[in-house]
Coordinates of C-alpha atoms in Angstrom, one line a residue:
Q55 CA -1.7 123.4 2.9
Y56 CA 1.6 121.8 1.8
T57 CA 3.6 119.6 4.0
R58 CA 6.0 117.9 1.7
G59 CA 8.7 120.5 1.2
T60 CA 12.4 120.0 2.3
V61 CA 12.3 123.7 4.1
T62 CA 10.1 124.0 7.3
A63 CA 10.3 126.5 9.8
F64 CA 13.4 126.7 11.9
A65 CA 13.5 126.7 15.6
P66 CA 14.3 127.8 17.8
F67 CA 14.4 130.7 15.2
D68 CA 15.6 134.6 16.1
A69 CA 15.3 137.0 13.1
R70 CA 17.6 139.5 15.0
A71 CA 20.8 137.0 15.5
D72 CA 20.3 135.8 12.0
A73 CA 20.3 139.3 10.6
E74 CA 23.4 140.2 12.7
A75 CA 25.2 137.0 11.7
L76 CA 24.4 137.9 7.6
R77 CA 25.7 141.2 8.7
K78 CA 28.9 139.9 10.4
A79 CA 29.0 137.7 7.3
M80 CA 29.0 140.1 4.4
K81 CA 30.7 143.0 6.1
G82 CA 34.6 144.0 5.7
I83 CA 36.8 142.3 2.8
G84 CA 35.8 139.1 1.6
T85 CA 32.3 137.3 2.4
D86 CA 31.7 134.4 4.8
E87 CA 29.6 132.4 2.0
E88 CA 29.1 129.2 4.4
T89 CA 27.3 131.5 6.5
V90 CA 25.0 132.9 4.4
L91 CA 23.9 129.8 2.4
T92 CA 23.3 127.8 5.7
I93 CA 21.0 130.4 7.2
L94 CA 18.9 131.3 4.0
T95 CA 18.5 127.6 3.2
T96 CA 17.7 126.1 6.6
R97 CA 15.0 129.3 7.5
N98 CA 11.5 129.3 5.5
N99 CA 10.4 132.0 3.3
A100 CA 8.3 133.5 6.2
Q101 CA 11.3 133.3 8.2
R102 CA 13.6 135.1 5.5
Q103 CA 11.1 138.1 5.4
E104 CA 11.4 138.5 8.9
I105 CA 15.3 138.1 8.7
A106 CA 15.3 141.0 6.1
S107 CA 12.7 143.2 8.1
A108 CA 15.4 143.0 11.1
F109 CA 18.3 143.2 9.0
K110 CA 16.7 146.8 7.8
T111 CA 15.7 148.0 11.3
L112 CA 19.3 146.9 12.8
F113 CA 21.5 148.5 10.0
G114 CA 19.2 150.3 7.9
R115 CA 20.4 148.5 4.9
D116 CA 18.6 146.3 2.3
L117 CA 19.6 142.4 2.9
V118 CA 19.5 141.6 -1.3
D119 CA 21.1 144.7 -2.2
D120 CA 24.1 143.4 -0.2
L121 CA 23.7 139.8 -1.2
K122 CA 23.7 140.9 -4.8
S123 CA 26.8 143.4 -4.1
E124 CA 28.5 140.4 -2.0
L125 CA 27.8 137.6 -4.1
T126 CA 28.3 136.5 -7.5
G127 CA 27.0 134.1 -10.6
K128 CA 24.6 131.0 -10.0
F129 CA 25.3 131.3 -6.2
E130 CA 24.1 135.0 -5.7
T131 CA 20.6 134.1 -7.9
L132 CA 20.2 131.4 -5.6
M133 CA 20.2 133.3 -2.6
V134 CA 18.4 136.2 -4.0
S135 CA 15.6 133.9 -5.4
L136 CA 15.3 132.4 -1.5
M137 CA 14.7 136.0 -0.4
R138 CA 11.6 136.6 -2.9
P139 CA 7.8 135.3 -1.2
A140 CA 6.7 132.3 -3.4
Y141 CA 4.1 134.5 -5.5
V142 CA 6.7 137.2 -6.2
F143 CA 9.4 134.8 -6.9
D144 CA 6.4 133.4 -9.9
A145 CA 5.8 136.8 -11.0
H146 CA 9.3 137.7 -11.3
A147 CA 10.0 134.6 -13.2
L148 CA 7.4 135.3 -15.8
K149 CA 8.0 138.8 -16.0
H150 CA 11.7 138.3 -16.9
A151 CA 10.2 135.9 -19.5
I152 CA 8.4 138.0 -21.6
K153 CA 10.9 141.1 -21.2
G154 CA 12.8 142.3 -24.1
A155 CA 13.6 140.3 -27.1
G156 CA 12.2 136.6 -27.6
T157 CA 9.9 135.4 -25.0
N158 CA 11.3 131.9 -22.8
E159 CA 8.0 129.8 -23.5
K160 CA 9.5 127.5 -21.3
V161 CA 9.2 129.3 -18.2
L162 CA 5.7 130.1 -18.9
T163 CA 4.5 126.7 -19.7
E164 CA 6.3 125.6 -16.4
I165 CA 4.8 128.1 -14.1
L166 CA 1.0 128.0 -15.5
A167 CA 0.8 124.1 -16.4
S168 CA 1.9 123.5 -12.4
R169 CA 0.4 126.0 -10.6
T170 CA -3.4 125.6 -8.7
P171 CA -6.1 127.8 -9.9
A172 CA -5.5 129.6 -6.6
E173 CA -2.0 130.2 -7.0
V174 CA -2.3 131.7 -10.4
Q175 CA -5.0 133.9 -8.9
N176 CA -2.5 134.9 -6.6
I177 CA 0.5 135.5 -9.1
K178 CA -1.7 137.6 -11.2
Q179 CA -2.5 139.9 -8.4
V180 CA 1.0 140.2 -7.1
Y181 CA 2.1 140.8 -10.8
Q182 CA -0.3 143.7 -11.0
Q183 CA 1.0 144.8 -7.5
E184 CA 4.8 144.5 -8.5
Y185 CA 4.5 145.9 -11.9
E186 CA 1.7 147.6 -12.2
A187 CA 0.5 145.7 -15.4
D188 CA -2.0 143.0 -16.5
L189 CA 0.0 139.5 -16.6
E190 CA -2.6 138.5 -18.9
D191 CA -2.3 141.7 -21.4
K192 CA 1.5 141.2 -21.3
I193 CA 1.5 137.2 -21.9
T194 CA -1.2 138.4 -25.0
G195 CA 1.3 140.7 -26.3
E196 CA 4.3 138.2 -26.6
T197 CA 2.7 135.1 -27.7
S198 CA 0.2 134.0 -30.5
G199 CA -2.0 131.2 -32.0
H200 CA -2.8 128.4 -29.9
F201 CA -0.3 128.3 -27.6
Q202 CA -1.1 131.9 -26.5
R203 CA -5.1 130.8 -26.0
L204 CA -4.4 127.6 -24.0
L205 CA -2.0 129.9 -22.0
V206 CA -5.2 132.5 -21.6
V207 CA -7.0 129.5 -20.6
L208 CA -4.9 128.7 -18.0
L209 CA -4.7 132.2 -16.8
Q210 CA -8.5 132.5 -16.1
A211 CA -7.8 130.0 -13.4
N212 CA -11.1 128.5 -13.6
R213 CA -10.4 125.0 -13.4
D214 CA -13.7 122.8 -12.6
P215 CA -13.3 122.2 -8.6
D216 CA -12.7 118.1 -8.1
V217 CA -16.2 117.3 -6.7
G218 CA -16.8 113.8 -7.9
V219 CA -16.3 112.5 -11.3
D220 CA -19.2 112.0 -13.8
E221 CA -18.8 109.2 -15.8
A222 CA -21.0 110.0 -19.2
L223 CA -18.9 113.5 -19.1
V224 CA -15.8 111.3 -18.8
E225 CA -16.7 108.9 -22.0
Q226 CA -17.8 111.9 -23.9
D227 CA -14.8 114.1 -23.4
A228 CA -12.5 111.0 -24.0
Q229 CA -14.7 110.3 -27.2
V230 CA -14.4 114.5 -28.3
L231 CA -10.4 114.3 -28.1
F232 CA -10.3 111.2 -29.8
R233 CA -12.3 112.5 -32.8
A234 CA -10.5 116.1 -32.6
G235 CA -7.1 114.3 -32.9
E236 CA -6.4 110.8 -34.2
L237 CA -10.1 110.3 -36.3
K238 CA -9.6 113.6 -38.1
W239 CA -7.2 115.0 -41.0
G240 CA -5.5 117.8 -39.3
T241 CA -6.1 118.4 -35.5
D242 CA -9.0 120.6 -33.8
E243 CA -6.6 122.3 -31.4
E244 CA -9.5 124.0 -29.8
K245 CA -11.2 120.9 -28.4
F246 CA -7.8 119.9 -26.3
I247 CA -7.4 123.5 -25.3
T248 CA -10.9 123.5 -23.8
I249 CA -10.8 120.1 -22.1
L250 CA -7.4 120.1 -20.8
G251 CA -7.6 123.8 -19.2
T252 CA -10.9 123.6 -17.8
R253 CA -11.8 119.9 -16.4
S254 CA -10.7 119.1 -12.9
V255 CA -7.9 117.1 -12.3
S256 CA -9.9 114.0 -11.0
H257 CA -12.0 114.2 -14.1
L258 CA -8.9 114.3 -16.6
R259 CA -7.1 111.3 -14.8
R260 CA -10.4 109.3 -16.0
V261 CA -10.5 110.9 -19.4
F262 CA -6.9 109.8 -20.0
D263 CA -7.4 106.0 -18.7
K264 CA -10.9 106.0 -20.9
Y265 CA -8.9 107.5 -24.0
M266 CA -6.3 104.9 -24.0
T267 CA -9.4 102.3 -23.9
I268 CA -11.0 104.3 -27.0
S269 CA -7.9 104.9 -29.0
G270 CA -5.1 102.4 -27.9
F271 CA -3.2 105.2 -27.2
Q272 CA -1.5 107.1 -24.2
I273 CA -3.1 111.1 -25.0
E274 CA 0.7 112.5 -24.7
E275 CA 1.7 110.0 -27.7
T276 CA -1.7 111.7 -29.3
I277 CA -0.7 115.3 -28.8
D278 CA 3.1 114.5 -29.6
R279 CA 1.6 113.6 -33.1
E280 CA -1.4 116.1 -33.5
T281 CA 0.5 119.2 -32.5
S282 CA 3.9 120.7 -32.5
G283 CA 6.0 123.5 -31.4
D284 CA 5.1 125.5 -28.0
L285 CA 1.5 124.4 -27.9
E286 CA 2.7 120.7 -27.8
K287 CA 4.9 121.5 -24.8
L288 CA 2.7 123.3 -23.0
L289 CA -0.1 120.5 -23.8
L290 CA 2.5 117.7 -22.8
A291 CA 3.2 120.1 -19.5
V292 CA -0.6 120.2 -18.8
V293 CA -1.2 116.3 -19.1
K294 CA 1.8 115.6 -16.9
C295 CA 1.0 117.7 -14.0
I296 CA -2.5 116.5 -14.2
R297 CA -0.8 113.0 -13.7
S298 CA 1.0 114.0 -11.3
V299 CA 3.0 117.6 -10.4
P300 CA 6.0 116.0 -8.5
A301 CA 6.9 113.5 -11.7
Y302 CA 6.6 116.5 -13.9
F303 CA 9.2 118.6 -11.7
A304 CA 11.2 115.6 -11.1
E305 CA 11.4 115.2 -15.0
T306 CA 12.2 118.6 -15.2
L307 CA 15.2 118.9 -12.8
Y308 CA 16.5 115.7 -14.3
Y309 CA 16.6 117.5 -18.0
S310 CA 18.1 120.4 -16.5
M311 CA 21.2 118.9 -15.7
K312 CA 21.5 115.7 -18.2
G313 CA 23.9 115.5 -20.5
A314 CA 26.6 118.4 -21.1
G315 CA 25.9 122.0 -19.6
T316 CA 23.3 122.7 -16.8
D317 CA 20.3 124.6 -17.2
D318 CA 20.6 126.7 -13.9
D319 CA 18.0 128.7 -14.3
T320 CA 15.5 125.8 -14.6
L321 CA 17.4 123.9 -11.6
I322 CA 16.9 127.3 -9.3
R323 CA 13.6 128.1 -10.4
V324 CA 12.5 124.5 -9.5
M325 CA 14.6 124.1 -6.4
V326 CA 13.5 127.3 -4.9
S327 CA 9.8 127.2 -5.9
R328 CA 9.3 123.5 -4.7
S329 CA 11.3 123.3 -1.8
E330 CA 8.6 124.4 0.9
V331 CA 5.8 122.5 -1.4
D332 CA 6.5 118.9 -2.7
L333 CA 10.4 118.6 -2.9
L334 CA 10.3 115.2 -1.2
D335 CA 7.8 113.7 -3.4
I336 CA 9.6 115.1 -6.2
R337 CA 12.9 113.2 -5.0
Q338 CA 10.7 110.2 -4.4
E339 CA 9.5 110.2 -8.6
F340 CA 13.0 111.5 -9.1
R341 CA 14.5 108.0 -7.6
K342 CA 12.0 105.9 -8.7
N343 CA 12.0 107.1 -12.6
F344 CA 15.7 107.7 -13.2
A345 CA 17.5 105.3 -11.3
K346 CA 19.7 107.8 -9.4
S347 CA 18.9 110.2 -6.4
L348 CA 18.3 114.1 -7.2
Y349 CA 21.0 114.4 -4.4
Q350 CA 23.5 112.8 -6.6
M351 CA 22.7 114.2 -9.8
I352 CA 23.1 117.8 -8.3
Q353 CA 26.2 116.6 -6.7
K354 CA 27.8 115.7 -10.0
D355 CA 26.5 118.7 -11.7
T356 CA 27.2 121.4 -9.4
S357 CA 30.1 122.8 -7.6
G358 CA 31.3 125.5 -4.9
D359 CA 28.8 127.2 -2.7
Y360 CA 26.2 126.8 -5.4
R361 CA 26.5 123.2 -4.9
K362 CA 26.5 123.3 -1.0
A363 CA 23.3 125.4 -1.0
L364 CA 21.6 123.3 -3.7
L365 CA 22.1 120.0 -1.7
L366 CA 21.0 122.0 1.6
L367 CA 17.8 122.5 0.1
C368 CA 17.3 119.4 -1.3
G369 CA 17.4 117.8 2.2
G370 CA 18.8 114.5 1.6
D371 CA 19.9 111.7 -0.5
D372 CA 17.5 108.7 -1.3
D373 CA 20.0 106.1 -2.0

């Protein structure tokens, strides 16, 4: 269904030859990182799974375990992340976001605001299989208030299908949002949660236009003024993803590298999870909105094998 990724099926592909090359690269003293990163960033996920299976068959060893013992730091995290199938990758990220002390709301927000209903259903299923636990139960146990409610709505993955837009309902929803926020002393968060969490994408795009006409504000400005904290961030992420998922991720990547220090977890998560989906579109949005290419920013912000691998995933410069 997605054809805007930078990583596609490699041809001619030979899982056995790749497995042998990887074993050779990691065997004995020292590791040939170049071989590891070149193979893993240029094969798509389905092919990486075949390589892992060939690796086990040929050598009786687990490829991921070998990567973990031979590599270190951010480079290791990136290579191991590439080995996880898409839904396992998301389930794993969510599991770690709600594990132990403190919850990583940023990860919950990013994944649940940006994935399609079908993807959310798959993530829930995989979570149940991998961890023998219910994702919704785990998330409700670690979150609270309106933030929790919107996450639960998104977890239901029941967004209306995109089948034509009812202009009367567009008008009605825009009015409801206006009355729930700008026209009210305090805010009726429920209304924002229900409308933004359940209406179809094309319907909501029309609602945002209509809202602007009625109120004179962009819906983002209202959310900014009327809500705060984690709920505000989640509502904004939902709105941005309704408008354009690639633009949302371009912004996420930009802020992961802007200023002092790099948020490597976010950088790795987005580059890995979008590399076969829409990274070409993300690159375009990045160039358009930030007056530099994603490639250049990664080049400037990272180093070593980690940088080489990220640049290969990025798949080219847009300048």
